[in-house]
JSON list of C-alpha atoms in Angstrom, two decimals:
[
{"chain": "A", "resi": 23, "resn": "MET", "atom": "CA", "xyz": [-10.30, -24.12, -7.13]},
{"chain": "A", "resi": 24, "resn": "LYS", "atom": "CA", "xyz": [-13.68, -24.20, -8.84]},
{"chain": "A", "resi": 25, "resn": "PHE", "atom": "CA", "xyz": [-12.91, -26.53, -11.75]},
{"chain": "A", "resi": 26, "resn": "ALA", "atom": "CA", "xyz": [-11.16, -29.86, -12.23]},
{"chain": "A", "resi": 27, "resn": "LEU", "atom": "CA", "xyz": [-10.83, -32.11, -15.25]},
{"chain": "A", "resi": 28, "resn": "ILE", "atom": "CA", "xyz": [-12.88, -35.30, -15.37]},
{"chain": "A", "resi": 29, "resn": "ASP", "atom": "CA", "xyz": [-12.73, -37.15, -18.69]},
{"chain": "A", "resi": 30, "resn": "ASN", "atom": "CA", "xyz": [-11.11, -33.97, -20.06]},
{"chain": "A", "resi": 31, "resn": "ASN", "atom": "CA", "xyz": [-14.15, -31.86, -19.13]},
{"chain": "A", "resi": 32, "resn": "ARG", "atom": "CA", "xyz": [-14.06, -28.92, -16.71]},
{"chain": "A", "resi": 33, "resn": "VAL", "atom": "CA", "xyz": [-16.31, -29.91, -13.82]},
{"chain": "A", "resi": 34, "resn": "GLU", "atom": "CA", "xyz": [-17.38, -28.21, -10.59]},
{"chain": "A", "resi": 35, "resn": "PRO", "atom": "CA", "xyz": [-16.98, -30.27, -7.39]},
{"chain": "A", "resi": 36, "resn": "GLN", "atom": "CA", "xyz": [-19.54, -32.78, -6.20]},
{"chain": "A", "resi": 37, "resn": "PRO", "atom": "CA", "xyz": [-19.22, -35.04, -3.13]},
{"chain": "A", "resi": 38, "resn": "LYS", "atom": "CA", "xyz": [-16.77, -37.94, -3.42]},
{"chain": "A", "resi": 39, "resn": "GLN", "atom": "CA", "xyz": [-15.51, -36.93, -6.86]},
{"chain": "A", "resi": 40, "resn": "GLN", "atom": "CA", "xyz": [-11.87, -37.00, -7.96]},
{"chain": "A", "resi": 41, "resn": "GLY", "atom": "CA", "xyz": [-10.29, -35.27, -10.90]},
{"chain": "A", "resi": 42, "resn": "LEU", "atom": "CA", "xyz": [-7.15, -33.66, -12.27]},
{"chain": "A", "resi": 43, "resn": "CYS", "atom": "CA", "xyz": [-5.97, -30.10, -11.84]},
{"chain": "A", "resi": 44, "resn": "PRO", "atom": "CA", "xyz": [-6.21, -28.21, -15.17]},
{"chain": "A", "resi": 45, "resn": "ASN", "atom": "CA", "xyz": [-3.01, -26.34, -14.30]},
{"chain": "A", "resi": 46, "resn": "CYS", "atom": "CA", "xyz": [-0.62, -29.06, -13.17]},
{"chain": "A", "resi": 47, "resn": "SER", "atom": "CA", "xyz": [-2.47, -32.30, -14.10]},
{"chain": "A", "resi": 48, "resn": "GLN", "atom": "CA", "xyz": [-2.08, -33.63, -10.55]},
{"chain": "A", "resi": 49, "resn": "PRO", "atom": "CA", "xyz": [-4.94, -35.41, -8.68]},
{"chain": "A", "resi": 50, "resn": "VAL", "atom": "CA", "xyz": [-7.48, -33.27, -6.85]},
{"chain": "A", "resi": 51, "resn": "ILE", "atom": "CA", "xyz": [-10.38, -34.24, -4.63]},
{"chain": "A", "resi": 52, "resn": "ALA", "atom": "CA", "xyz": [-13.75, -32.55, -4.13]},
{"chain": "A", "resi": 53, "resn": "LYS", "atom": "CA", "xyz": [-14.19, -30.78, -0.81]},
{"chain": "A", "resi": 54, "resn": "CYS", "atom": "CA", "xyz": [-17.92, -30.42, -0.25]},
{"chain": "A", "resi": 55, "resn": "GLY", "atom": "CA", "xyz": [-18.39, -29.61, 3.42]},
{"chain": "A", "resi": 56, "resn": "LYS", "atom": "CA", "xyz": [-20.78, -27.27, 5.21]},
{"chain": "A", "resi": 57, "resn": "GLN", "atom": "CA", "xyz": [-18.23, -24.76, 6.51]},
{"chain": "A", "resi": 58, "resn": "LYS", "atom": "CA", "xyz": [-16.36, -23.73, 3.35]},
{"chain": "A", "resi": 59, "resn": "ILE", "atom": "CA", "xyz": [-17.41, -23.09, -0.20]},
{"chain": "A", "resi": 60, "resn": "TRP", "atom": "CA", "xyz": [-17.28, -26.29, -2.29]},
{"chain": "A", "resi": 61, "resn": "HIS", "atom": "CA", "xyz": [-13.95, -26.55, -4.07]},
{"chain": "A", "resi": 62, "resn": "TRP", "atom": "CA", "xyz": [-11.29, -28.86, -5.46]},
{"chain": "A", "resi": 63, "resn": "ALA", "atom": "CA", "xyz": [-8.17, -29.43, -3.39]},
{"chain": "A", "resi": 64, "resn": "HIS", "atom": "CA", "xyz": [-4.78, -30.82, -4.36]},
{"chain": "A", "resi": 65, "resn": "ARG", "atom": "CA", "xyz": [-3.40, -33.80, -2.55]},
{"chain": "A", "resi": 66, "resn": "ASN", "atom": "CA", "xyz": [-0.06, -31.98, -2.72]},
{"chain": "A", "resi": 67, "resn": "ILE", "atom": "CA", "xyz": [-0.37, -28.29, -3.57]},
{"chain": "A", "resi": 68, "resn": "ALA", "atom": "CA", "xyz": [3.40, -27.75, -3.65]},
{"chain": "A", "resi": 69, "resn": "SER", "atom": "CA", "xyz": [3.46, -28.97, -7.24]},
{"chain": "A", "resi": 70, "resn": "CYS", "atom": "CA", "xyz": [0.95, -26.41, -8.53]},
{"chain": "A", "resi": 71, "resn": "ASP", "atom": "CA", "xyz": [0.44, -22.62, -8.55]},
{"chain": "A", "resi": 72, "resn": "SER", "atom": "CA", "xyz": [2.46, -20.82, -5.85]},
{"chain": "A", "resi": 73, "resn": "TRP", "atom": "CA", "xyz": [-0.13, -18.00, -5.92]},
{"chain": "A", "resi": 74, "resn": "TRP", "atom": "CA", "xyz": [-2.96, -20.29, -4.90]},
{"chain": "A", "resi": 75, "resn": "GLU", "atom": "CA", "xyz": [-5.10, -19.21, -1.93]},
{"chain": "A", "resi": 76, "resn": "PRO", "atom": "CA", "xyz": [-8.45, -20.34, -0.45]},
{"chain": "A", "resi": 77, "resn": "GLU", "atom": "CA", "xyz": [-11.55, -18.76, -1.96]},
{"chain": "A", "resi": 78, "resn": "THR", "atom": "CA", "xyz": [-14.30, -16.97, -0.07]},
{"chain": "A", "resi": 79, "resn": "GLU", "atom": "CA", "xyz": [-17.93, -16.64, -1.07]},
{"chain": "A", "resi": 80, "resn": "TRP", "atom": "CA", "xyz": [-17.12, -13.04, -2.10]},
{"chain": "A", "resi": 81, "resn": "HIS", "atom": "CA", "xyz": [-14.40, -14.34, -4.42]},
{"chain": "A", "resi": 82, "resn": "ARG", "atom": "CA", "xyz": [-16.60, -17.01, -6.02]},
{"chain": "A", "resi": 83, "resn": "THR", "atom": "CA", "xyz": [-19.55, -14.64, -6.44]},
{"chain": "A", "resi": 84, "resn": "TRP", "atom": "CA", "xyz": [-17.37, -12.16, -8.32]},
{"chain": "A", "resi": 85, "resn": "LYS", "atom": "CA", "xyz": [-16.04, -14.84, -10.67]},
{"chain": "A", "resi": 86, "resn": "ASN", "atom": "CA", "xyz": [-19.56, -15.98, -11.45]},
{"chain": "A", "resi": 87, "resn": "ASN", "atom": "CA", "xyz": [-20.33, -12.64, -13.05]},
{"chain": "A", "resi": 88, "resn": "TYR", "atom": "CA", "xyz": [-18.28, -13.88, -16.00]},
{"chain": "A", "resi": 89, "resn": "PRO", "atom": "CA", "xyz": [-18.71, -16.82, -18.37]},
{"chain": "A", "resi": 90, "resn": "VAL", "atom": "CA", "xyz": [-17.36, -20.11, -16.99]},
{"chain": "A", "resi": 91, "resn": "GLU", "atom": "CA", "xyz": [-15.04, -20.42, -19.98]},
{"chain": "A", "resi": 92, "resn": "TRP", "atom": "CA", "xyz": [-13.28, -17.24, -18.79]},
{"chain": "A", "resi": 93, "resn": "GLN", "atom": "CA", "xyz": [-12.78, -18.48, -15.23]},
{"chain": "A", "resi": 94, "resn": "GLU", "atom": "CA", "xyz": [-9.60, -20.10, -13.89]},
{"chain": "A", "resi": 95, "resn": "ILE", "atom": "CA", "xyz": [-7.57, -19.91, -17.07]},
{"chain": "A", "resi": 96, "resn": "SER", "atom": "CA", "xyz": [-3.96, -21.13, -16.91]},
{"chain": "A", "resi": 97, "resn": "LEU", "atom": "CA", "xyz": [-1.37, -18.86, -18.51]},
{"chain": "A", "resi": 98, "resn": "PHE", "atom": "CA", "xyz": [2.19, -19.80, -19.37]},
{"chain": "A", "resi": 99, "resn": "ASP", "atom": "CA", "xyz": [5.20, -17.51, -19.81]},
{"chain": "A", "resi": 100, "resn": "GLU", "atom": "CA", "xyz": [7.64, -19.15, -22.23]},
{"chain": "A", "resi": 101, "resn": "GLN", "atom": "CA", "xyz": [10.52, -16.90, -21.17]},
{"chain": "A", "resi": 102, "resn": "THR", "atom": "CA", "xyz": [10.30, -17.64, -17.44]},
{"chain": "A", "resi": 103, "resn": "SER", "atom": "CA", "xyz": [8.47, -21.01, -17.63]},
{"chain": "A", "resi": 104, "resn": "GLU", "atom": "CA", "xyz": [6.00, -19.69, -15.04]},
{"chain": "A", "resi": 105, "resn": "LYS", "atom": "CA", "xyz": [2.45, -21.00, -15.13]},
{"chain": "A", "resi": 106, "resn": "HIS", "atom": "CA", "xyz": [-0.36, -19.45, -13.12]},
{"chain": "A", "resi": 107, "resn": "ILE", "atom": "CA", "xyz": [-4.14, -19.64, -12.91]},
{"chain": "A", "resi": 108, "resn": "SER", "atom": "CA", "xyz": [-5.93, -16.35, -13.50]},
{"chain": "A", "resi": 109, "resn": "ASP", "atom": "CA", "xyz": [-9.25, -15.78, -11.75]},
{"chain": "A", "resi": 110, "resn": "VAL", "atom": "CA", "xyz": [-10.80, -14.40, -14.93]},
{"chain": "A", "resi": 111, "resn": "ARG", "atom": "CA", "xyz": [-9.26, -14.00, -18.37]},
{"chain": "A", "resi": 112, "resn": "THR", "atom": "CA", "xyz": [-11.50, -12.26, -20.88]},
{"chain": "A", "resi": 113, "resn": "THR", "atom": "CA", "xyz": [-11.53, -12.68, -24.64]},
{"chain": "A", "resi": 114, "resn": "HIS", "atom": "CA", "xyz": [-9.84, -9.25, -24.76]},
{"chain": "A", "resi": 115, "resn": "ASN", "atom": "CA", "xyz": [-6.82, -10.74, -22.93]},
{"chain": "A", "resi": 116, "resn": "LEU", "atom": "CA", "xyz": [-7.63, -8.86, -19.73]},
{"chain": "A", "resi": 117, "resn": "THR", "atom": "CA", "xyz": [-6.88, -10.65, -16.47]},
{"chain": "A", "resi": 118, "resn": "ILE", "atom": "CA", "xyz": [-9.02, -9.82, -13.43]},
{"chain": "A", "resi": 119, "resn": "GLU", "atom": "CA", "xyz": [-7.73, -10.95, -10.05]},
{"chain": "A", "resi": 120, "resn": "PHE", "atom": "CA", "xyz": [-10.08, -10.92, -7.06]},
{"chain": "A", "resi": 121, "resn": "GLN", "atom": "CA", "xyz": [-8.18, -10.45, -3.81]},
{"chain": "A", "resi": 122, "resn": "HIS", "atom": "CA", "xyz": [-9.62, -10.98, -0.34]},
{"chain": "A", "resi": 123, "resn": "SER", "atom": "CA", "xyz": [-6.59, -12.24, 1.58]},
{"chain": "A", "resi": 124, "resn": "ALA", "atom": "CA", "xyz": [-3.60, -10.11, 2.54]},
{"chain": "A", "resi": 125, "resn": "ILE", "atom": "CA", "xyz": [-0.91, -10.21, -0.13]},
{"chain": "A", "resi": 126, "resn": "LYS", "atom": "CA", "xyz": [2.81, -9.54, 0.15]},
{"chain": "A", "resi": 127, "resn": "PRO", "atom": "CA", "xyz": [4.13, -6.63, -1.94]},
{"chain": "A", "resi": 128, "resn": "GLU", "atom": "CA", "xyz": [6.56, -8.95, -3.72]},
{"chain": "A", "resi": 129, "resn": "GLU", "atom": "CA", "xyz": [3.75, -11.22, -4.87]},
{"chain": "A", "resi": 130, "resn": "ARG", "atom": "CA", "xyz": [1.58, -8.30, -5.96]},
{"chain": "A", "resi": 131, "resn": "VAL", "atom": "CA", "xyz": [4.42, -6.99, -8.11]},
{"chain": "A", "resi": 132, "resn": "SER", "atom": "CA", "xyz": [5.10, -10.46, -9.53]},
{"chain": "A", "resi": 133, "resn": "ARG", "atom": "CA", "xyz": [1.48, -10.94, -10.53]},
{"chain": "A", "resi": 134, "resn": "GLU", "atom": "CA", "xyz": [1.32, -7.55, -12.22]},
{"chain": "A", "resi": 135, "resn": "LYS", "atom": "CA", "xyz": [4.46, -8.28, -14.21]},
{"chain": "A", "resi": 136, "resn": "PHE", "atom": "CA", "xyz": [3.20, -11.74, -15.19]},
{"chain": "A", "resi": 137, "resn": "TYR", "atom": "CA", "xyz": [-0.33, -10.79, -16.27]},
{"chain": "A", "resi": 138, "resn": "LYS", "atom": "CA", "xyz": [0.55, -7.29, -17.57]},
{"chain": "A", "resi": 139, "resn": "ASN", "atom": "CA", "xyz": [-2.91, -6.37, -18.85]},
{"chain": "A", "resi": 140, "resn": "MET", "atom": "CA", "xyz": [-4.77, -6.81, -15.58]},
{"chain": "A", "resi": 141, "resn": "ILE", "atom": "CA", "xyz": [-7.07, -5.28, -12.97]},
{"chain": "A", "resi": 142, "resn": "TRP", "atom": "CA", "xyz": [-7.24, -5.99, -9.25]},
{"chain": "A", "resi": 143, "resn": "VAL", "atom": "CA", "xyz": [-10.59, -6.17, -7.47]},
{"chain": "A", "resi": 144, "resn": "VAL", "atom": "CA", "xyz": [-9.93, -5.96, -3.72]},
{"chain": "A", "resi": 145, "resn": "ASP", "atom": "CA", "xyz": [-12.36, -6.89, -0.96]},
{"chain": "A", "resi": 146, "resn": "GLY", "atom": "CA", "xyz": [-12.40, -3.69, 1.08]},
{"chain": "A", "resi": 147, "resn": "THR", "atom": "CA", "xyz": [-14.30, -5.35, 3.92]},
{"chain": "A", "resi": 148, "resn": "ARG", "atom": "CA", "xyz": [-11.54, -7.72, 5.04]},
{"chain": "A", "resi": 149, "resn": "LEU", "atom": "CA", "xyz": [-10.58, -5.35, 7.84]},
{"chain": "A", "resi": 150, "resn": "GLN", "atom": "CA", "xyz": [-13.35, -3.26, 9.40]},
{"chain": "A", "resi": 151, "resn": "ARG", "atom": "CA", "xyz": [-11.13, -0.21, 9.84]},
{"chain": "A", "resi": 152, "resn": "ASP", "atom": "CA", "xyz": [-10.34, -0.05, 6.11]},
{"chain": "A", "resi": 153, "resn": "TYR", "atom": "CA", "xyz": [-13.84, 1.14, 5.26]},
{"chain": "A", "resi": 154, "resn": "THR", "atom": "CA", "xyz": [-13.98, 3.53, 8.20]},
{"chain": "A", "resi": 155, "resn": "ARG", "atom": "CA", "xyz": [-10.72, 5.08, 7.00]},
{"chain": "A", "resi": 156, "resn": "PHE", "atom": "CA", "xyz": [-11.91, 5.24, 3.40]},
{"chain": "A", "resi": 157, "resn": "ARG", "atom": "CA", "xyz": [-15.22, 6.89, 4.26]},
{"chain": "A", "resi": 158, "resn": "LYS", "atom": "CA", "xyz": [-13.44, 9.48, 6.38]},
{"chain": "A", "resi": 159, "resn": "GLY", "atom": "CA", "xyz": [-11.05, 10.04, 3.49]},
{"chain": "A", "resi": 160, "resn": "THR", "atom": "CA", "xyz": [-13.90, 10.78, 1.07]},
{"chain": "A", "resi": 161, "resn": "GLU", "atom": "CA", "xyz": [-14.94, 13.61, 3.40]},
{"chain": "A", "resi": 162, "resn": "ASN", "atom": "CA", "xyz": [-11.50, 15.08, 4.02]},
{"chain": "A", "resi": 163, "resn": "ASN", "atom": "CA", "xyz": [-9.20, 14.17, 1.12]},
{"chain": "A", "resi": 164, "resn": "PHE", "atom": "CA", "xyz": [-11.35, 13.86, -1.99]},
{"chain": "A", "resi": 165, "resn": "LYS", "atom": "CA", "xyz": [-11.27, 16.89, -4.30]},
{"chain": "A", "resi": 166, "resn": "ARG", "atom": "CA", "xyz": [-13.39, 17.00, -7.44]},
{"chain": "A", "resi": 167, "resn": "THR", "atom": "CA", "xyz": [-11.73, 17.18, -10.82]},
{"chain": "A", "resi": 168, "resn": "ARG", "atom": "CA", "xyz": [-13.20, 18.68, -13.96]},
{"chain": "A", "resi": 169, "resn": "GLN", "atom": "CA", "xyz": [-14.27, 15.20, -15.03]},
{"chain": "A", "resi": 170, "resn": "LYS", "atom": "CA", "xyz": [-17.45, 14.04, -13.34]},
{"chain": "A", "resi": 171, "resn": "GLY", "atom": "CA", "xyz": [-16.95, 11.15, -10.94]},
{"chain": "A", "resi": 172, "resn": "TYR", "atom": "CA", "xyz": [-13.16, 11.62, -10.73]},
{"chain": "A", "resi": 173, "resn": "TYR", "atom": "CA", "xyz": [-11.36, 12.89, -7.64]},
{"chain": "A", "resi": 174, "resn": "PHE", "atom": "CA", "xyz": [-7.87, 13.97, -6.62]},
{"chain": "A", "resi": 175, "resn": "VAL", "atom": "CA", "xyz": [-6.61, 12.44, -3.37]},
{"chain": "A", "resi": 176, "resn": "ASP", "atom": "CA", "xyz": [-3.73, 14.37, -1.83]},
{"chain": "A", "resi": 177, "resn": "PHE", "atom": "CA", "xyz": [-2.95, 11.95, 1.00]},
{"chain": "A", "resi": 178, "resn": "PRO", "atom": "CA", "xyz": [-3.82, 8.49, -0.36]},
{"chain": "A", "resi": 179, "resn": "ASN", "atom": "CA", "xyz": [-2.04, 6.71, 2.52]},
{"chain": "A", "resi": 180, "resn": "GLU", "atom": "CA", "xyz": [-4.74, 8.14, 4.79]},
{"chain": "A", "resi": 181, "resn": "VAL", "atom": "CA", "xyz": [-7.48, 6.67, 2.61]},
{"chain": "A", "resi": 182, "resn": "PHE", "atom": "CA", "xyz": [-6.32, 3.35, 1.16]},
{"chain": "A", "resi": 183, "resn": "PRO", "atom": "CA", "xyz": [-4.33, 0.38, 2.48]},
{"chain": "A", "resi": 184, "resn": "LYS", "atom": "CA", "xyz": [-0.66, 1.19, 1.88]},
{"chain": "A", "resi": 185, "resn": "SER", "atom": "CA", "xyz": [-0.01, -2.18, 0.26]},
{"chain": "A", "resi": 186, "resn": "TRP", "atom": "CA", "xyz": [-1.99, -1.11, -2.84]},
{"chain": "A", "resi": 187, "resn": "LEU", "atom": "CA", "xyz": [-0.68, 2.42, -3.36]},
{"chain": "A", "resi": 188, "resn": "ASN", "atom": "CA", "xyz": [2.31, 1.38, -5.47]},
{"chain": "A", "resi": 189, "resn": "SER", "atom": "CA", "xyz": [0.38, -0.87, -7.82]},
{"chain": "A", "resi": 190, "resn": "GLU", "atom": "CA", "xyz": [1.13, -0.28, -11.50]},
{"chain": "A", "resi": 191, "resn": "VAL", "atom": "CA", "xyz": [-2.33, -1.40, -12.61]},
{"chain": "A", "resi": 192, "resn": "LEU", "atom": "CA", "xyz": [-5.89, -0.37, -11.85]},
{"chain": "A", "resi": 193, "resn": "VAL", "atom": "CA", "xyz": [-7.04, -1.37, -8.35]},
{"chain": "A", "resi": 194, "resn": "ILE", "atom": "CA", "xyz": [-10.78, -1.60, -7.64]},
{"chain": "A", "resi": 195, "resn": "PHE", "atom": "CA", "xyz": [-12.00, -1.50, -4.03]},
{"chain": "A", "resi": 196, "resn": "ASP", "atom": "CA", "xyz": [-15.29, -3.26, -3.30]},
{"chain": "A", "resi": 197, "resn": "PHE", "atom": "CA", "xyz": [-16.87, -2.23, 0.01]},
{"chain": "A", "resi": 198, "resn": "SER", "atom": "CA", "xyz": [-20.36, -3.53, -0.76]},
{"chain": "A", "resi": 199, "resn": "SER", "atom": "CA", "xyz": [-20.26, -6.34, 1.81]},
{"chain": "A", "resi": 200, "resn": "ILE", "atom": "CA", "xyz": [-19.66, -4.04, 4.74]},
{"chain": "A", "resi": 201, "resn": "SER", "atom": "CA", "xyz": [-22.45, -4.05, 7.31]},
{"chain": "A", "resi": 202, "resn": "THR", "atom": "CA", "xyz": [-23.80, -0.58, 8.16]},
{"chain": "A", "resi": 203, "resn": "THR", "atom": "CA", "xyz": [-26.83, 0.57, 10.14]},
{"chain": "A", "resi": 204, "resn": "GLU", "atom": "CA", "xyz": [-27.63, 3.43, 7.77]},
{"chain": "A", "resi": 205, "resn": "GLN", "atom": "CA", "xyz": [-28.18, 3.97, 4.08]},
{"chain": "A", "resi": 206, "resn": "ASP", "atom": "CA", "xyz": [-24.74, 4.31, 2.60]},
{"chain": "A", "resi": 207, "resn": "LYS", "atom": "CA", "xyz": [-24.31, 5.01, -1.11]},
{"chain": "A", "resi": 208, "resn": "ILE", "atom": "CA", "xyz": [-20.51, 5.16, -0.85]},
{"chain": "A", "resi": 209, "resn": "LYS", "atom": "CA", "xyz": [-20.16, 1.45, -0.10]},
{"chain": "A", "resi": 210, "resn": "ASP", "atom": "CA", "xyz": [-22.26, 0.48, -3.11]},
{"chain": "A", "resi": 211, "resn": "ILE", "atom": "CA", "xyz": [-19.83, 2.09, -5.55]},
{"chain": "A", "resi": 212, "resn": "LEU", "atom": "CA", "xyz": [-16.65, 0.45, -6.81]},
{"chain": "A", "resi": 213, "resn": "TRP", "atom": "CA", "xyz": [-13.77, 2.85, -6.16]},
{"chain": "A", "resi": 214, "resn": "CYS", "atom": "CA", "xyz": [-11.05, 2.70, -8.78]},
{"chain": "A", "resi": 215, "resn": "LEU", "atom": "CA", "xyz": [-7.50, 3.72, -7.86]},
{"chain": "A", "resi": 216, "resn": "LEU", "atom": "CA", "xyz": [-5.38, 4.75, -10.82]},
{"chain": "A", "resi": 217, "resn": "PRO", "atom": "CA", "xyz": [-1.63, 4.04, -10.75]},
{"chain": "A", "resi": 218, "resn": "GLN", "atom": "CA", "xyz": [0.25, 7.02, -9.34]},
{"chain": "A", "resi": 219, "resn": "LYS", "atom": "CA", "xyz": [3.00, 7.12, -11.97]},
{"chain": "A", "resi": 220, "resn": "ASP", "atom": "CA", "xyz": [5.25, 9.38, -9.87]},
{"chain": "A", "resi": 221, "resn": "VAL", "atom": "CA", "xyz": [2.66, 12.16, -9.62]},
{"chain": "A", "resi": 222, "resn": "PRO", "atom": "CA", "xyz": [2.01, 13.99, -6.33]},
{"chain": "A", "resi": 223, "resn": "ARG", "atom": "CA", "xyz": [-1.70, 13.19, -6.35]},
{"chain": "A", "resi": 224, "resn": "THR", "atom": "CA", "xyz": [-3.63, 9.97, -6.70]},
{"chain": "A", "resi": 225, "resn": "ILE", "atom": "CA", "xyz": [-6.72, 9.94, -8.92]},
{"chain": "A", "resi": 226, "resn": "VAL", "atom": "CA", "xyz": [-9.79, 7.93, -7.95]},
{"chain": "A", "resi": 227, "resn": "PHE", "atom": "CA", "xyz": [-13.07, 7.43, -9.76]},
{"chain": "A", "resi": 228, "resn": "GLY", "atom": "CA", "xyz": [-16.32, 5.71, -8.88]},
{"chain": "A", "resi": 229, "resn": "LEU", "atom": "CA", "xyz": [-18.01, 3.06, -10.99]},
{"chain": "A", "resi": 230, "resn": "GLY", "atom": "CA", "xyz": [-21.16, 1.00, -10.59]},
{"chain": "A", "resi": 231, "resn": "LYS", "atom": "CA", "xyz": [-20.63, -2.75, -10.35]},
{"chain": "A", "resi": 232, "resn": "SER", "atom": "CA", "xyz": [-22.84, -3.53, -13.34]},
{"chain": "A", "resi": 233, "resn": "ASP", "atom": "CA", "xyz": [-20.95, -0.94, -15.40]},
{"chain": "A", "resi": 234, "resn": "PHE", "atom": "CA", "xyz": [-17.61, -2.45, -14.37]},
{"chain": "A", "resi": 235, "resn": "ILE", "atom": "CA", "xyz": [-18.72, -5.95, -15.39]},
{"chain": "A", "resi": 236, "resn": "ARG", "atom": "CA", "xyz": [-20.11, -4.73, -18.70]},
{"chain": "A", "resi": 237, "resn": "MET", "atom": "CA", "xyz": [-17.01, -2.68, -19.52]},
{"chain": "A", "resi": 238, "resn": "THR", "atom": "CA", "xyz": [-14.58, -5.49, -18.70]},
{"chain": "A", "resi": 239, "resn": "LYS", "atom": "CA", "xyz": [-16.63, -7.95, -20.73]},
{"chain": "A", "resi": 240, "resn": "ASN", "atom": "CA", "xyz": [-16.64, -5.59, -23.71]},
{"chain": "A", "resi": 241, "resn": "GLY", "atom": "CA", "xyz": [-12.97, -4.61, -23.44]},
{"chain": "A", "resi": 242, "resn": "GLU", "atom": "CA", "xyz": [-13.78, -1.00, -22.57]},
{"chain": "A", "resi": 243, "resn": "LEU", "atom": "CA", "xyz": [-11.95, -0.92, -19.25]},
{"chain": "A", "resi": 244, "resn": "LYS", "atom": "CA", "xyz": [-8.33, -1.98, -19.09]},
{"chain": "A", "resi": 245, "resn": "TYR", "atom": "CA", "xyz": [-4.92, -0.92, -17.91]},
{"chain": "A", "resi": 246, "resn": "LYS", "atom": "CA", "xyz": [-1.82, -2.44, -19.44]},
{"chain": "A", "resi": 247, "resn": "ASN", "atom": "CA", "xyz": [1.33, -2.72, -17.33]},
{"chain": "A", "resi": 248, "resn": "GLN", "atom": "CA", "xyz": [4.19, -2.13, -19.75]}
]
């Protein structure tokens, strides 16, 4: 967690500080070691967000592309009494979740139903073979559409991790952190997987990172889960 409340102000962690969690109002302490990214930690996390997970540098760097007032926003569902912390919540009511860790299908579905108008950004470098499979897929399974930058993918399970193929919202794969020994333009593009919606083909399009950030800030890129 990047922010805690101290004197009712959102504050980033500094050594020896203590504060309150903005989501559950329970005490948190600053963790400012040399091994992990500086963060706030609950004394007892069981009382807070069940979707909480440790952040990586990749995760924090992505969040920092957006204004701090959009980061780590708590949302409450009056019907279910659920309360969760979104990674980024824009002024256009778009939630962006940055996902590095493995996630169970049940939790993915729950998050999509809770946030509704949301986009996933997935770290495609978590497993080395994921990028190898994707790059091979661009050579064998990508077929151009009439719209520039868009592709049909006939066998998406041979290209993308299976856990994301049934998502009902837009899923963005970020491969930029992968280490390669050659110039590789593919990894420097964000690859956007559209929901399948019971169609035989999956549609994928490429987008520059700066364009993605600009479009999400301006409300130009969104996908609402009805």
